[in-house]
Coordinates of C-alpha atoms in Angstrom, one line a residue:
X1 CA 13.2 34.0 22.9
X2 CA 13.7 30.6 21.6
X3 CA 16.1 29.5 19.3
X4 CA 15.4 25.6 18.9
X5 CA 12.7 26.5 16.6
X6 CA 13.2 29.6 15.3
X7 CA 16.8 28.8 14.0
X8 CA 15.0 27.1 11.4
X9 CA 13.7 30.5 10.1
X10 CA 15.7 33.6 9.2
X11 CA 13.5 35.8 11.1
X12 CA 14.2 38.9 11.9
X13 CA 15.6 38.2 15.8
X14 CA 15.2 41.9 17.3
X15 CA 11.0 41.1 16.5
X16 CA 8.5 39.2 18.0
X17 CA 6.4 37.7 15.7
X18 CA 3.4 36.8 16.1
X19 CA 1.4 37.0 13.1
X20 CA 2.5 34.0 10.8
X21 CA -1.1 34.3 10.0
X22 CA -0.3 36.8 7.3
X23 CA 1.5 35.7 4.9
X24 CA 3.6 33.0 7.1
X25 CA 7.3 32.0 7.0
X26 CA 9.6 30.0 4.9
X27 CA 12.2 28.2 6.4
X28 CA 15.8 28.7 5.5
X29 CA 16.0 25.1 4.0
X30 CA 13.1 25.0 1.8
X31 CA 14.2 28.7 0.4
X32 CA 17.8 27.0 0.3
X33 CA 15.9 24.3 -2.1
X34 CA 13.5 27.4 -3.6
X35 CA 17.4 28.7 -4.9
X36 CA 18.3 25.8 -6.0
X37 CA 15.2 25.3 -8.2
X38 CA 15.8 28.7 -9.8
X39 CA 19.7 28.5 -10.6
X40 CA 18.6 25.1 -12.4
X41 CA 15.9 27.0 -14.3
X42 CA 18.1 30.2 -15.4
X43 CA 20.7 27.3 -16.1
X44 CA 19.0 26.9 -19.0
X45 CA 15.1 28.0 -19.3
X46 CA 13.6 25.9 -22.4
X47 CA 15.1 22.5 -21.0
X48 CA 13.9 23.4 -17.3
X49 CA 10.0 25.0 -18.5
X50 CA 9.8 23.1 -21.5
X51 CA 10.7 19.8 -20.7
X52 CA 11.9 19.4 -16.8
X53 CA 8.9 21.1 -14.9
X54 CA 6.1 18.7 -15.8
X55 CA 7.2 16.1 -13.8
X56 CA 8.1 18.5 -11.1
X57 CA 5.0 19.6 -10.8
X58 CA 3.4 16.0 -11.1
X59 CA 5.3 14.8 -8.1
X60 CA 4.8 18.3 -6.1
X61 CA 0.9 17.4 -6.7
X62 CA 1.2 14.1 -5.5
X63 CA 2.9 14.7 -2.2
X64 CA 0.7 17.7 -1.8
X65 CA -2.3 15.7 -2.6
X66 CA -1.4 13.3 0.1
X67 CA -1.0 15.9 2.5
X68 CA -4.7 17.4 1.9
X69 CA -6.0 13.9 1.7
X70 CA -7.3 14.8 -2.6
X71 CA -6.7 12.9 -5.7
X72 CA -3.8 14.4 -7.4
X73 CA -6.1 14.8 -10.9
X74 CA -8.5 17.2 -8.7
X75 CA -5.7 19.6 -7.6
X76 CA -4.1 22.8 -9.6
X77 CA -1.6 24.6 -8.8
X78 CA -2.6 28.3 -8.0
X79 CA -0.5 31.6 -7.2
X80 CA -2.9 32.4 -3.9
X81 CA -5.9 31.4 -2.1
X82 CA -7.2 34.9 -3.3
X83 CA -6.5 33.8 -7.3
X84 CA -8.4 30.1 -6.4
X85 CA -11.2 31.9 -5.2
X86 CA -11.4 34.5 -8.4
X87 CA -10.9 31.5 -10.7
X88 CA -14.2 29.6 -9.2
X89 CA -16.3 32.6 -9.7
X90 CA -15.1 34.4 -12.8
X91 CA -15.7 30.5 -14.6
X92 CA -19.2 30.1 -13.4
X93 CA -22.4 31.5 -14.9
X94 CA -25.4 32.3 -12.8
X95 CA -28.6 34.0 -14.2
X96 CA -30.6 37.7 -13.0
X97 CA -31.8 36.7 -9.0
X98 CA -29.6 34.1 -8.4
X99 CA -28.3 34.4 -4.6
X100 CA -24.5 34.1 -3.6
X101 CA -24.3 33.4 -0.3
X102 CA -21.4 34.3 2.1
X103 CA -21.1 35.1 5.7
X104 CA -19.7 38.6 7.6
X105 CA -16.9 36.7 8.3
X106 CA -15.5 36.0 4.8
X107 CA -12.3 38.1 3.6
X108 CA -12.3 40.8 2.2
X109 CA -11.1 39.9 -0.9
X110 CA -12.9 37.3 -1.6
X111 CA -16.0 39.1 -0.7
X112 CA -14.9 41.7 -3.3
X113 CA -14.3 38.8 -5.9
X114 CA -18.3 38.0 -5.2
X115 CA -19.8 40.6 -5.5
X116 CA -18.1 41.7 -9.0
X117 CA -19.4 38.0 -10.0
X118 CA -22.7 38.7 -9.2
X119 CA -22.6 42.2 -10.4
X120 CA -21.8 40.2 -13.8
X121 CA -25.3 38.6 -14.2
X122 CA -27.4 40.4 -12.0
X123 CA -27.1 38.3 -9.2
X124 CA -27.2 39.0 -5.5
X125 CA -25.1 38.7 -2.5
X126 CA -26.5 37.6 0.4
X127 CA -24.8 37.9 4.0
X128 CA -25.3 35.6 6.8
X129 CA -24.5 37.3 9.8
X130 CA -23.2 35.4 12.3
X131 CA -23.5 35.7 16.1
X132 CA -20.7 37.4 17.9
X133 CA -19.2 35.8 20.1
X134 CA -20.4 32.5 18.3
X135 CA -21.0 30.0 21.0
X136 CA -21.3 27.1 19.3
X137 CA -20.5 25.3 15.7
X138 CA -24.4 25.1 15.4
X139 CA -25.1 28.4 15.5
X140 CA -22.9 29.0 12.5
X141 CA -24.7 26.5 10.8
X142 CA -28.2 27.8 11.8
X143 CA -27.0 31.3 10.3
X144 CA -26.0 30.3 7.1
X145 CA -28.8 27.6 6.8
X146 CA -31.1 30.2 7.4
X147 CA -30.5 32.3 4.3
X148 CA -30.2 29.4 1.4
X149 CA -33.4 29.9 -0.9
X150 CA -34.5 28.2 -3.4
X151 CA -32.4 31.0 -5.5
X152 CA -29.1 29.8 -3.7
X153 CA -26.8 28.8 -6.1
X154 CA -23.0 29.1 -4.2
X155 CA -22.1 29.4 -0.7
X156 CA -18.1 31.1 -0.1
X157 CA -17.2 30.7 3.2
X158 CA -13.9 30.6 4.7
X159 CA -12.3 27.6 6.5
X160 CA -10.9 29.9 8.7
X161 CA -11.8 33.6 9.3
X162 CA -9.0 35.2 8.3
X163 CA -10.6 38.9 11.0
X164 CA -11.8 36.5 13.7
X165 CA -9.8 33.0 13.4
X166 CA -12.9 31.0 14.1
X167 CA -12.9 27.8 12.5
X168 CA -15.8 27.4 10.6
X169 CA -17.8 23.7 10.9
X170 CA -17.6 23.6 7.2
X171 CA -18.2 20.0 6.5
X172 CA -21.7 19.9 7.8
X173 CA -21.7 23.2 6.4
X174 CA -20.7 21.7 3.2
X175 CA -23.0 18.2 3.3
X176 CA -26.0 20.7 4.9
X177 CA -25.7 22.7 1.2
X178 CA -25.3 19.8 -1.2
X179 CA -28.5 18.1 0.5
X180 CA -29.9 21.3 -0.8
X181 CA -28.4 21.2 -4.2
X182 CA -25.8 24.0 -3.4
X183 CA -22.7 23.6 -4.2
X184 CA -19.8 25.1 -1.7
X185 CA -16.7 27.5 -2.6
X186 CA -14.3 27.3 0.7
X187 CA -11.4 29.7 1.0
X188 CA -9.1 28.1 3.1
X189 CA -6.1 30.7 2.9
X190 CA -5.3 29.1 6.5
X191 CA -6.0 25.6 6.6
X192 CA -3.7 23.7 5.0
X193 CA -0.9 23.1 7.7
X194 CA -3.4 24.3 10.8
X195 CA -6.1 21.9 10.4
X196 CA -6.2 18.1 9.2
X197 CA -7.6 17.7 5.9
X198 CA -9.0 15.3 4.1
X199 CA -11.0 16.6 0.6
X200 CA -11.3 13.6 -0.9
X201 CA -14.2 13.3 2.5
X202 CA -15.3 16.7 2.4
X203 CA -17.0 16.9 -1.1
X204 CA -16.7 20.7 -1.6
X205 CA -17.0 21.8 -5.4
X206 CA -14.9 23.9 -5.0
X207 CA -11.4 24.7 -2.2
X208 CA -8.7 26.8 -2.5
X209 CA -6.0 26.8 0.0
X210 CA -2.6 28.6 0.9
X211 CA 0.5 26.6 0.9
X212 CA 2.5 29.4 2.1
X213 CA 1.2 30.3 5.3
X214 CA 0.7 27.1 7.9
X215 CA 2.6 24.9 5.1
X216 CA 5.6 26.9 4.9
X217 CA 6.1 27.1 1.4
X218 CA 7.1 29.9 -0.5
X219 CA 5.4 32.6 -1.1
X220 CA 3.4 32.2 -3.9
X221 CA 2.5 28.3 -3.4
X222 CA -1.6 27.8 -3.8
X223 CA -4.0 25.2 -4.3
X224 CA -7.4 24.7 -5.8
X225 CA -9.2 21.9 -5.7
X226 CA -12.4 20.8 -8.0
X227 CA -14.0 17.7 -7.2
X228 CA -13.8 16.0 -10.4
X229 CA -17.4 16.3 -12.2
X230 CA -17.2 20.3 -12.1
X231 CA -14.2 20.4 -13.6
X232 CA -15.0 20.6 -17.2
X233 CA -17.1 24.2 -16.4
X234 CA -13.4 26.0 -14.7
X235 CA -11.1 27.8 -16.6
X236 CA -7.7 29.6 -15.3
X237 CA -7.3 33.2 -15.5
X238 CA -4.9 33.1 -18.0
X239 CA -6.4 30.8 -20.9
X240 CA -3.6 29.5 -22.4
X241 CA -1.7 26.8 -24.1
X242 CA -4.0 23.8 -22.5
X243 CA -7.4 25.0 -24.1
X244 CA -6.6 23.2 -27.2
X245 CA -3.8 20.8 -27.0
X246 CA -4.5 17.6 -28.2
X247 CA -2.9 15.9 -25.8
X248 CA -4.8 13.2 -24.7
X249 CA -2.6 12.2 -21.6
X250 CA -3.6 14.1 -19.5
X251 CA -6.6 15.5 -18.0
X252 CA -7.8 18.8 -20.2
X253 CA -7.8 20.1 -16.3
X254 CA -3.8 19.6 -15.9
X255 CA -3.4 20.9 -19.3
X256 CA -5.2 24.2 -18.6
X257 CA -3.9 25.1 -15.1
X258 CA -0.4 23.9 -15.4
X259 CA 0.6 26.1 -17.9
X260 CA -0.9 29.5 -17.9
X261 CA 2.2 31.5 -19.3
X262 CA 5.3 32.0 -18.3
X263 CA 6.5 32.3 -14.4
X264 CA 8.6 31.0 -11.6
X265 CA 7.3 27.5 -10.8
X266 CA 9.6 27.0 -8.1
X267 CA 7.1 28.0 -4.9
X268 CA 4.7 24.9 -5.9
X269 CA 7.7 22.6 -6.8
X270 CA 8.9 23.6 -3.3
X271 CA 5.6 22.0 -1.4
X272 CA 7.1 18.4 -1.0
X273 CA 10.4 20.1 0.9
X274 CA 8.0 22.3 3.1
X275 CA 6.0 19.1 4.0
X276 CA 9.1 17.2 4.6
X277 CA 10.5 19.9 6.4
X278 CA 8.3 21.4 9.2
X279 CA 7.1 18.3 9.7
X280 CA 10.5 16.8 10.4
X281 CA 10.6 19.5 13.2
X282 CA 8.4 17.7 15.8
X283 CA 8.8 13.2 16.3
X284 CA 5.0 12.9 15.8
X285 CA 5.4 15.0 12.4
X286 CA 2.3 16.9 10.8
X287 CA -0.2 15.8 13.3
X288 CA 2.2 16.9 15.9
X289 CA 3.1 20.0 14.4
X290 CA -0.9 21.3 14.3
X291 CA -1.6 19.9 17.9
X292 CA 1.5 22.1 19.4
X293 CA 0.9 24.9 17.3
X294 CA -3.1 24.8 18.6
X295 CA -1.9 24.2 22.3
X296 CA 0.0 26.8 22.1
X297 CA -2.5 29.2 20.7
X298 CA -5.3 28.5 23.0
X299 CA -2.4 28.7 25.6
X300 CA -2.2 32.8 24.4
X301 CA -5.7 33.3 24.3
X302 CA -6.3 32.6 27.9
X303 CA -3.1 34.2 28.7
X304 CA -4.5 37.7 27.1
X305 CA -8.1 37.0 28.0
X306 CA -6.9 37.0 31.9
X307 CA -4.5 40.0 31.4
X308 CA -7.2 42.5 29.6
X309 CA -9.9 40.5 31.6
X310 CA -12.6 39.8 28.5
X311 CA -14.0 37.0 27.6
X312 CA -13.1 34.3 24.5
X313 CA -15.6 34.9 22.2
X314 CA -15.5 31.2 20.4
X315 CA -15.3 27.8 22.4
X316 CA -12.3 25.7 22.3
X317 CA -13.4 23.6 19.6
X318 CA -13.6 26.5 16.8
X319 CA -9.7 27.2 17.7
X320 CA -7.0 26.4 14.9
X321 CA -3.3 27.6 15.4
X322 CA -4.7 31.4 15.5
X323 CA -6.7 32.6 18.0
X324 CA -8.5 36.7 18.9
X325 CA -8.7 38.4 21.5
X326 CA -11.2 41.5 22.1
X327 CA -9.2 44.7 23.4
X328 CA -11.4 46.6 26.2
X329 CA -12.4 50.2 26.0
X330 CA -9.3 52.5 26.6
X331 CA -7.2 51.9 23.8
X332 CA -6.5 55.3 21.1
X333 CA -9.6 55.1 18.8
X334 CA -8.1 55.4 14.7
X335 CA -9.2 57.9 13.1
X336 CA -12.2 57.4 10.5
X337 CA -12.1 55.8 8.2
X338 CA -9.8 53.5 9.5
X339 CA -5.9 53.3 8.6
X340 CA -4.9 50.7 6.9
X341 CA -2.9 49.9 9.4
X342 CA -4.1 50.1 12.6
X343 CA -2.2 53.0 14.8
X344 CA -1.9 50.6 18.0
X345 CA -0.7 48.0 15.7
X346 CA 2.2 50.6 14.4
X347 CA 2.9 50.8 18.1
X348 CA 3.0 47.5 19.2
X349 CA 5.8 47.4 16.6
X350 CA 7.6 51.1 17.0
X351 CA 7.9 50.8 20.8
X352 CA 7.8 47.0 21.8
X353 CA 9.0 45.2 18.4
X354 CA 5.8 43.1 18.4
X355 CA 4.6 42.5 15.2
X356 CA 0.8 41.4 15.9
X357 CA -2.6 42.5 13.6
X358 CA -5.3 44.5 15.6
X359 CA -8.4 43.6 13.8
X360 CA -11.4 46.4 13.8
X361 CA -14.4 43.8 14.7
X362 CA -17.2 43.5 14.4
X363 CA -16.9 47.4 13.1
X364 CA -14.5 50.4 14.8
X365 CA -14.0 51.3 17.1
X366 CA -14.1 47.9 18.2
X367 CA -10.9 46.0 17.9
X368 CA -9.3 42.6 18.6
X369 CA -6.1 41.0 18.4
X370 CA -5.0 38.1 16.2
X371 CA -2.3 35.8 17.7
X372 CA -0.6 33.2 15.4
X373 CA 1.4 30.1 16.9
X374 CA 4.0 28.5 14.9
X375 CA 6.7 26.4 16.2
X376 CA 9.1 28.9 16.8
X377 CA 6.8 31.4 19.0
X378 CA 7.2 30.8 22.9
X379 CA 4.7 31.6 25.4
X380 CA 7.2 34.7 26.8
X381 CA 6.2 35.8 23.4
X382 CA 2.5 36.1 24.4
X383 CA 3.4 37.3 28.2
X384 CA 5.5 40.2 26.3
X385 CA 2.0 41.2 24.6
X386 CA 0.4 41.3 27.4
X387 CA 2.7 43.7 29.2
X388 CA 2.7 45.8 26.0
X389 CA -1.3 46.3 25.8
X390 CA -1.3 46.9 29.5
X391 CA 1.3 49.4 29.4
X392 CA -0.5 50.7 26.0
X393 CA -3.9 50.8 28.0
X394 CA -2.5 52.6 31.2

């Protein structure tokens, strides 16, 4: 197992783990500066939330902004990518037969946050189903293009499928709706940190994206973004102090999603060290970081593809720093409806000490593997996966 990398992290050193995917890793010197943070706030809380964390959180914007390539005016701070993508839809206002389109591949969360918005007005959910395998970027776009209406009012799709770890081609997914005066709500729980951003470029209404996972942030580091004429229509969750201060400046966006109520502020004030961090890891930095981490992962995929002889079931292009695998026939079918947790998953972890997701897809009994690939995962990592589903399978 390596330890160049992973000595960064306080990982747990008797697992293999292979799913940063789900809720990533923090290493041990951003938490160090995560402690820090907190001991200054319990120091003495009114000084620290009244009148230190403002311009904390200014200059965590602006090196975060930076990172995403976005104006720091067009970013909030957000708990979760789940919380951006409930704050988009709870704001807007759509009329009986609108259409909210998504695609099969969207979360499951998120998909949930949908359909209660359109269950709100009376609108409708619309799923475009996308071919599986996909064998091309275009044939995403083809699918979705196919369902927009002249009733399409939102398209939510993920950056990255969270069951499948396809990367989706959303800025011509993105440019293809606004030609058609749609706007776009991407979840991008896993972009930030895997992909190169830039939303100033994109021109999505709306993106939401995790700085915990392939940013390393603490847990509970978010961002949404609004491009800056749709702004005036969002509202937080929490409605709070902002909605009527007469503060003038500052953007009556800052002043409603900076302060919702009282919590721990530290994750957010914690992106800068994260950034500065992880990509201090590798001499080419950030880009170098995401190129490894994408090597690597396209690395395991061919590795498990040859070992449980299948086939990929995305091209090369649509690969991030995730990548699935389909299992073959043979494996113990879970019971139905499905556990939670999947029972091979439980054993990859009880008797091998691999920690790795098995994804029912498209439906069960079907089922694939997600690998993640972080700096500290090695490709004896992968190998030791592949001996475990073989012995598994036998």
């Amino acid at each position: 197992m390596s330890t160049s990398f992973r000595t960064h992290w306080s990982l747990d050193p008797e697992v293999l783990f292979l799913n940063h995917g789900s809720f990533g890793a923090c290493p041990t010197a951003v938490l160090q500066a995560q402690s820090e943070l907190r001991t200054r706030m319990e120091a003495e809380p009114v000084r620290f939330l009244h009148r230190e964390v403002e311009p904390l959180l200014d200059a965590a914007r602006e090196a975060l902004a930076t990172f995403v390539g976005a104006d720091a005016d067009d970013l909030a701070f957000v708990p979760n990518a789940t919380s951006g993508v409930n704050t988009v839809l709870r704001s807007l206002r759509f009329a009986p037969g609108d259409e909210l389109l998504t695609t099969d591949h969207e979360y499951n969360a998120s998909r949930n946050a949908l359909e209660y918005a359109a269950s709100r007005w009376g609108a409708k959910v619309v799923v475009a189903k996308l071919p599986w395998p996909i064998p091309s970027p275009d044939a995403v776009v083809d699918a979705v293009l196919a369902h927009v209406t002249p009733r399409t009012r939102l398209l939510l799709v993920d950056h990255v499928s969270s069951q499948t770890a396809v990367v989706m081609p959303v800025a011509r997914l993105v440019a293809a709706l606004r030609e058609r005066g749609v706007e776009t709500l991407v979840d991008a729980a896993h972009a930030p940190g895997m992909l190169p951003l830039s939303l100033r470029s994109l021109g999505a209404g709306y993106y939401t994206g995790n700085c915990h996972k392939w940013m390393c942030a603490p847990k509970g580091a978010a961002f949404l973004h609004v491009r800056r004429d749709l702004q005036a229509e969002l509202k937080p969750l929490a409605v709070s102090h902002g909605h009527n201060s007469g503060r003038t400046d500052r953007s009556r966006f800052r002043l409603d999603f900076d302060w919702t109520g009282t919590l721990d502020p530290s994750a957010a004030l914690c992106v800068p060290h994260a950034i500065r961090v992880v990509g201090g890891l590798l001499p080419g930095g950030w880009p170098a970081v995401m190129q490894s981490n994408r090597e690597k992962a396209l690395a395991a995929r061919k590795h498990l593809c040859a070992r449980l002889k299948v086939e990929p079931d995305c091209p090369e292009e649509m690969v991030g720093s995730m990548a699935t695998v389909r299992l073959p026939d043979g494996f113990p079918v879970p019971p139905q409806p499905p556990l939670y947790v999947d029972p091979l998953h439980l054993r990859l972890f009880d008797e091998h000490r691999i920690e790795v997701p098995i994804v029912p897809w498209p439906k069960a009994p079907a089922r694939h593997v997600r690998v993640s690939a972080q700096l500290y995962n090695t490709h004896n990592e992968y190998q030791a996966l592949g001996d475990a589903l073989e012995a598994l399978l036998r």
